[in-house]
Short mmCIF file of C-alpha atoms in Angstrom, two decimals:
data_model
loop_
_atom_site.label_atom_id
_atom_site.label_comp_id
_atom_site.label_asym_id
_atom_site.label_seq_id
_atom_site.Cartn_x
_atom_site.Cartn_y
_atom_site.Cartn_z
CA LYS A 1 -1.56 -25.03 12.26
CA THR A 2 -0.41 -21.74 13.72
CA LEU A 3 1.58 -18.73 12.67
CA MET A 4 3.75 -17.41 15.48
CA LEU A 5 5.88 -14.28 15.53
CA ILE A 6 8.05 -13.84 18.61
CA ALA A 7 10.22 -10.84 19.41
CA ILE A 8 12.59 -11.02 22.39
CA SER A 9 14.89 -8.13 23.26
CA LEU A 10 18.23 -8.21 25.10
CA GLY A 11 18.61 -4.66 26.28
CA CYS A 12 22.00 -4.37 28.02
CA SER A 13 20.32 -31.72 9.81
CA ILE A 14 17.32 -32.89 13.92
CA ILE A 15 18.92 -31.65 10.62
CA ALA A 16 18.19 -34.68 8.52
CA ALA A 17 20.16 -35.89 5.54
CA THR A 18 17.64 -34.06 3.36
CA ALA A 19 18.10 -30.75 5.17
CA ASN A 20 19.94 -28.79 2.56
CA ALA A 21 17.91 -25.68 1.81
CA CYS A 22 18.59 -23.01 4.44
CA THR A 23 19.05 -19.47 3.12
CA GLY A 24 20.61 -16.55 5.02
CA ILE A 25 20.72 -12.84 4.13
CA ARG A 26 21.70 -9.42 5.50
CA VAL A 27 19.58 -6.25 5.30
CA VAL A 28 20.94 -2.85 6.35
CA ALA A 29 18.70 0.15 7.19
CA SER A 30 19.58 3.79 6.67
CA ASP A 31 19.72 4.34 10.45
CA GLY A 32 22.54 1.79 10.70
CA SER A 33 20.43 -1.15 11.82
CA VAL A 34 21.78 -4.48 10.60
CA ILE A 35 19.46 -7.46 10.18
CA GLN A 36 20.70 -11.04 9.90
CA ALA A 37 17.88 -13.31 8.75
CA ARG A 38 17.46 -16.87 7.52
CA THR A 39 15.14 -19.76 6.75
CA LEU A 40 15.48 -23.22 8.29
CA GLU A 41 14.50 -26.23 6.19
CA PHE A 42 14.71 -29.97 6.79
CA GLY A 43 12.78 -33.17 6.23
CA MET A 44 11.54 -33.98 9.73
CA PRO A 45 10.51 -32.00 12.82
CA LEU A 46 13.34 -30.17 14.56
CA ASP A 47 11.15 -29.28 17.55
CA SER A 48 12.87 -25.92 17.95
CA ASN A 49 12.12 -23.57 20.81
CA VAL A 50 13.11 -20.00 21.51
CA ILE A 51 15.64 -20.08 24.34
CA VAL A 52 17.54 -17.48 26.33
CA VAL A 53 21.03 -18.32 27.58
CA PRO A 54 21.91 -16.01 30.51
CA ARG A 55 25.22 -14.61 31.61
CA GLU A 56 27.27 -16.70 34.05
CA PHE A 57 25.90 -19.96 32.64
CA LYS A 58 28.39 -22.82 32.94
CA ARG A 59 29.03 -24.84 29.79
CA THR A 60 31.03 -27.94 28.85
CA GLY A 61 31.89 -28.92 25.29
CA SER A 62 31.63 -32.39 23.80
CA THR A 63 34.44 -34.60 22.46
CA PRO A 64 34.50 -37.65 20.15
CA ASP A 65 35.54 -40.00 22.98
CA GLY A 66 33.00 -38.75 25.53
CA ALA A 67 35.54 -36.96 27.74
CA PRO A 68 34.58 -33.47 29.01
CA GLY A 69 35.53 -30.83 26.49
CA ILE A 70 36.27 -27.14 26.88
CA GLN A 71 34.61 -25.53 29.89
CA TRP A 72 33.47 -21.93 29.95
CA THR A 73 31.08 -19.54 31.65
CA THR A 74 29.00 -17.31 29.40
CA LYS A 75 30.05 -13.66 29.24
CA HIS A 76 27.14 -12.43 27.11
CA ALA A 77 23.46 -13.39 27.23
CA SER A 78 21.90 -14.55 23.99
CA VAL A 79 18.53 -15.45 22.52
CA GLY A 80 17.70 -17.67 19.57
CA ALA A 81 16.21 -20.90 18.27
CA ASN A 82 17.51 -24.29 19.39
CA ALA A 83 17.01 -27.92 18.37
CA PHE A 84 16.19 -31.13 20.29
CA ASP A 85 15.53 -29.18 23.50
CA LEU A 86 19.30 -28.63 23.76
CA PRO A 87 20.94 -25.41 25.02
CA VAL A 88 22.51 -24.85 21.59
CA MET A 89 21.70 -22.12 19.11
CA ILE A 90 20.87 -22.97 15.50
CA ASN A 91 20.53 -19.21 15.02
CA GLY A 92 20.73 -16.47 17.61
CA VAL A 93 21.98 -13.05 18.67
CA ASN A 94 23.75 -11.96 21.84
CA GLU A 95 23.41 -8.75 23.85
CA LYS A 96 26.42 -7.21 22.09
CA GLY A 97 24.83 -7.58 18.66
CA LEU A 98 26.77 -10.61 17.41
CA ALA A 99 24.65 -13.10 15.44
CA VAL A 100 25.57 -16.66 14.48
CA GLY A 101 23.67 -19.08 12.26
CA LEU A 102 24.41 -22.75 11.55
CA PHE A 103 23.72 -23.90 7.99
CA TYR A 104 23.79 -27.49 6.79
CA PHE A 105 26.97 -28.34 4.87
CA PRO A 106 26.75 -32.13 4.42
CA GLU A 107 29.11 -32.72 1.52
CA GLY A 108 31.69 -30.12 2.44
CA ALA A 109 32.48 -30.35 6.14
CA GLU A 110 35.73 -32.08 7.13
CA TYR A 111 36.31 -31.39 10.79
CA MET A 112 39.59 -31.15 12.69
CA PRO A 113 41.58 -34.17 13.94
CA TYR A 114 41.27 -34.94 17.64
CA GLU A 115 43.67 -36.31 20.24
CA LYS A 116 42.98 -36.87 23.92
CA GLN A 117 45.29 -34.03 24.95
CA ASP A 118 43.03 -31.67 22.97
CA ALA A 119 39.99 -32.33 25.17
CA GLU A 120 40.23 -29.14 27.25
CA ARG A 121 39.84 -26.97 24.14
CA THR A 122 37.42 -29.19 22.19
CA LEU A 123 33.72 -28.81 21.42
CA SER A 124 31.34 -30.12 18.75
CA ALA A 125 30.30 -28.29 15.61
CA ILE A 126 26.74 -27.98 16.94
CA GLU A 127 28.07 -26.27 20.09
CA LEU A 128 30.38 -23.83 18.31
CA GLY A 129 27.67 -21.30 17.42
CA GLY A 130 26.65 -20.96 21.06
CA TYR A 131 30.28 -20.70 22.14
CA LEU A 132 30.82 -17.74 19.83
CA LEU A 133 27.67 -16.02 21.10
CA ASP A 134 28.60 -16.70 24.73
CA ASN A 135 32.09 -15.27 24.52
CA PHE A 136 32.45 -12.63 21.81
CA ALA A 137 30.99 -9.26 20.83
CA THR A 138 32.32 -8.79 17.31
CA VAL A 139 33.29 -10.72 14.20
CA ASP A 140 36.96 -9.92 14.81
CA GLU A 141 36.80 -11.29 18.36
CA ALA A 142 35.09 -14.46 17.11
CA ARG A 143 37.74 -14.92 14.43
CA THR A 144 40.51 -14.64 17.02
CA GLY A 145 38.77 -16.95 19.50
CA LEU A 146 38.23 -19.65 16.89
CA ALA A 147 41.98 -20.14 16.60
CA GLU A 148 42.09 -21.50 20.17
CA LEU A 149 39.55 -24.28 19.56
CA VAL A 150 39.52 -27.84 18.28
CA VAL A 151 36.31 -28.78 16.45
CA PRO A 152 36.33 -32.49 15.49
CA ALA A 153 33.55 -34.78 14.27
CA VAL A 154 31.34 -35.52 17.30
CA VAL A 155 28.27 -37.75 16.91
CA LEU A 156 25.04 -35.98 17.81
CA PRO A 157 22.96 -38.68 19.55
CA GLN A 158 19.66 -37.31 18.24
CA MET A 159 20.89 -37.81 14.68
CA GLY A 160 23.25 -40.76 15.01
CA PHE A 161 26.09 -39.05 13.13
CA SER A 162 28.15 -35.86 13.12
CA PRO A 163 26.22 -33.32 11.02
CA GLY A 164 28.21 -31.17 8.63
CA VAL A 165 27.57 -27.46 9.18
CA HIS A 166 29.10 -24.12 8.33
CA TYR A 167 28.47 -20.76 9.96
CA LEU A 168 27.30 -17.25 9.10
CA VAL A 169 28.73 -14.81 11.68
CA MET A 170 27.71 -11.14 11.65
CA ASP A 171 28.03 -8.19 14.05
CA ALA A 172 26.25 -4.89 14.61
CA THR A 173 28.58 -3.05 12.21
CA GLY A 174 27.38 -5.28 9.36
CA LYS A 175 30.70 -7.10 9.11
CA SER A 176 30.18 -10.72 8.15
CA ILE A 177 32.27 -13.86 7.76
CA VAL A 178 31.64 -17.48 6.88
CA ILE A 179 33.39 -20.26 8.83
CA GLU A 180 33.84 -23.64 7.16
CA PHE A 181 35.81 -26.71 8.18
CA THR A 182 37.38 -28.27 5.09
CA GLY A 183 40.47 -30.44 4.80
CA GLY A 184 40.54 -30.78 8.59
CA GLN A 185 41.08 -27.06 9.19
CA PRO A 186 38.88 -24.02 9.83
CA ARG A 187 38.66 -21.65 6.87
CA ILE A 188 37.31 -18.12 7.26
CA TYR A 189 35.90 -16.16 4.35
CA GLU A 190 34.97 -12.49 4.28
CA ASN A 191 31.29 -12.24 3.36
CA PRO A 192 30.71 -8.79 1.83
CA LEU A 193 27.12 -9.56 0.79
CA GLY A 194 26.00 -11.30 3.99
CA VAL A 195 24.46 -14.25 2.13
CA LEU A 196 24.87 -17.98 2.82
CA THR A 197 23.18 -21.18 1.68
CA ASN A 198 24.70 -24.67 1.64
CA CYS A 199 27.09 -26.73 -0.53
CA PRO A 200 29.45 -26.21 -2.31
CA THR A 201 31.99 -24.11 -0.41
CA PHE A 202 31.41 -20.39 0.04
CA ASP A 203 34.20 -19.35 -2.33
CA TRP A 204 32.56 -21.44 -5.09
CA HIS A 205 29.27 -19.57 -4.62
CA MET A 206 31.02 -16.20 -4.84
CA THR A 207 32.72 -17.24 -8.09
CA ASN A 208 29.40 -18.51 -9.48
CA LEU A 209 27.90 -15.01 -9.12
CA ARG A 210 29.94 -14.03 -12.17
CA ASN A 211 27.50 -16.05 -14.29
CA TYR A 212 24.77 -13.53 -13.44
CA VAL A 213 26.45 -10.16 -13.99
CA LYS A 214 23.55 -8.89 -16.17
CA MET A 215 20.89 -9.31 -13.48
CA SER A 216 19.22 -5.99 -12.61
CA PRO A 217 16.15 -4.78 -10.69
CA ASN A 218 15.54 -2.31 -13.53
CA LEU A 219 13.27 -3.03 -16.46
CA ALA A 220 15.26 -4.27 -19.45
CA PRO A 221 15.36 -1.75 -22.32
CA PRO A 222 13.66 -2.61 -25.63
CA LEU A 223 15.71 -4.68 -28.05
CA LYS A 224 15.87 -3.45 -31.65
CA ILE A 225 16.55 -5.98 -34.45
CA ASP A 226 16.45 -4.91 -38.11
CA GLY A 227 13.91 -2.22 -37.44
CA LEU A 228 11.81 -4.43 -35.16
CA THR A 229 11.44 -3.31 -31.52
CA LEU A 230 10.91 -6.03 -28.92
CA ASP A 231 9.56 -4.87 -25.57
CA SER A 232 9.29 -6.96 -22.43
CA PHE A 233 5.87 -8.26 -21.46
CA GLY A 234 5.92 -6.46 -18.13
CA GLN A 235 7.81 -5.64 -14.96
CA GLY A 236 10.70 -7.84 -13.83
CA SER A 237 12.49 -8.31 -17.14
CA GLY A 238 15.78 -7.18 -15.60
CA MET A 239 15.78 -10.39 -13.55
CA LEU A 240 14.95 -12.63 -16.51
CA GLY A 241 17.06 -15.76 -16.12
CA LEU A 242 17.29 -15.55 -12.34
CA PRO A 243 17.35 -19.21 -11.14
CA GLY A 244 14.18 -20.17 -9.33
CA ASP A 245 14.84 -23.73 -8.13
CA TYR A 246 15.68 -24.81 -4.57
CA THR A 247 19.30 -25.92 -5.05
CA PRO A 248 21.89 -24.11 -2.89
CA PRO A 249 23.66 -22.42 -5.85
CA SER A 250 20.38 -21.07 -7.24
CA ARG A 251 19.18 -19.88 -3.85
CA PHE A 252 22.50 -18.14 -3.22
CA VAL A 253 22.19 -16.17 -6.47
CA ARG A 254 18.54 -15.36 -5.82
CA ALA A 255 19.25 -14.26 -2.23
CA VAL A 256 21.99 -11.89 -3.41
CA ALA A 257 19.74 -10.44 -6.13
CA MET A 258 16.82 -9.86 -3.79
CA SER A 259 18.66 -8.60 -0.73
CA GLN A 260 20.88 -6.26 -2.74
CA SER A 261 18.01 -4.75 -4.73
CA LEU A 262 15.92 -3.71 -1.72
CA SER A 263 14.95 -0.06 -1.49
CA SER A 264 16.40 1.89 1.42
CA ASN A 265 14.88 1.09 4.83
CA SER A 266 14.58 3.95 7.30
CA ASN A 267 14.88 1.87 10.47
CA GLY A 268 15.43 -1.57 11.89
CA ARG A 269 11.77 -2.55 12.05
CA ASP A 270 11.29 -1.76 8.36
CA ALA A 271 14.42 -3.76 7.57
CA VAL A 272 13.14 -6.74 9.59
CA LEU A 273 9.86 -6.71 7.65
CA ASP A 274 11.76 -6.52 4.36
CA ALA A 275 13.99 -9.41 5.44
CA PHE A 276 10.94 -11.60 6.07
CA HIS A 277 9.49 -10.46 2.75
CA VAL A 278 12.64 -11.48 0.89
CA LEU A 279 12.79 -14.84 2.64
CA ASN A 280 9.19 -15.61 1.70
CA ASN A 281 10.67 -16.32 -1.72
CA PHE A 282 12.58 -19.29 -0.28
CA ASP A 283 9.69 -21.01 1.48
CA ILE A 284 9.43 -24.67 0.50
CA PRO A 285 5.86 -26.03 0.50
CA ARG A 286 5.67 -29.59 1.79
CA GLY A 287 5.94 -31.97 -1.13
CA SER A 288 7.77 -29.78 -3.65
CA VAL A 289 11.22 -31.02 -2.56
CA ARG A 290 11.62 -34.78 -1.97
CA ASP A 291 14.57 -37.14 -1.70
CA GLY A 292 12.63 -40.16 -2.98
CA GLU A 293 13.00 -42.09 0.29
CA LYS A 294 10.31 -43.14 2.75
CA ASP A 295 10.42 -43.06 6.53
CA ALA A 296 9.69 -45.97 8.88
CA HIS A 297 5.94 -45.36 8.46
CA GLY A 298 6.04 -45.40 4.66
CA ASN A 299 5.73 -41.64 4.25
CA VAL A 300 7.75 -39.90 1.54
CA VAL A 301 10.36 -37.66 3.17
CA CYS A 302 9.75 -34.07 2.06
CA GLU A 303 11.86 -31.07 2.86
CA THR A 304 9.91 -28.04 4.04
CA THR A 305 10.48 -24.66 5.68
CA GLN A 306 10.10 -25.08 9.45
CA TRP A 307 10.80 -21.52 10.56
CA THR A 308 12.22 -18.19 9.51
CA CYS A 309 14.02 -15.83 11.86
CA ALA A 310 15.55 -12.37 11.90
CA CYS A 311 18.06 -10.80 14.29
CA ASP A 312 18.15 -7.01 14.66
CA LEU A 313 21.78 -6.52 15.69
CA LYS A 314 21.32 -2.89 16.73
CA ALA A 315 18.18 -3.43 18.82
CA ARG A 316 19.43 -6.85 20.02
CA THR A 317 16.07 -8.39 19.13
CA PHE A 318 15.23 -11.86 17.83
CA TYR A 319 12.17 -12.56 15.69
CA LEU A 320 10.85 -16.02 14.85
CA ARG A 321 8.04 -17.04 12.51
CA THR A 322 7.07 -20.69 12.58
#
């Protein structure tokens, strides 16, 4: 077993059915550096590699009927982590400081309808992240470009079905959006906190935060009852009641609490280290999350953290820890 940390600079659900525990955050340093970071969890090996997609690389999108989809040539180089040895980004950053991450969204994704005449502007959900990195420099550009595309359900051969995903998109200014396909249409949400997990829909998670309005990084004050003073047992009482399980709603709340309570970081490197430190809290040890099923060899399928990454959008640098 190895621990690998890779940093590459650009100067100029295999996501199984059990893969439902990815957590994404944003950390901003006082020098303006913006860090997009996330964990990647699933129940079987994804065999990810760090890949670089260069400028002037010719691409063709996929369609449900096997016809060639949209064709494009990359404008911006990008670096990130792939899956299945494919030239697709599960999470990456381009040389303009735009980052895109794909997060599993199995119960929520309802992709767009497809007709043969749509082929020349069609690509699969797995390819969309790379398309955004290849073509756009900012969140606003990505939002505009999305309107020109058709993203239907396309079977990924390595999985045998069309995986449901949604997207965390962030640029070097710190602006962030979430893209989801529900009801057969793309829906774009402003993401002021830069956090994303999985199901339900993003707007549900934002509403759910209202159940935790008393969370605080500060020590809770003593409680006085009929002359009796009750003090907390120690540090951390301001976060008493913070959900600690691995469900997407609980992780969303915990990610907001931890990323928003960080002390000020002076530079991007400090912010990267803090991002990894926060995401340590979302590591899933093998065996602690199971779906109760067994694989073809009789092994219980367990979800586990496969890798954690961070993108420094100012330095255009990608970090990966396996």
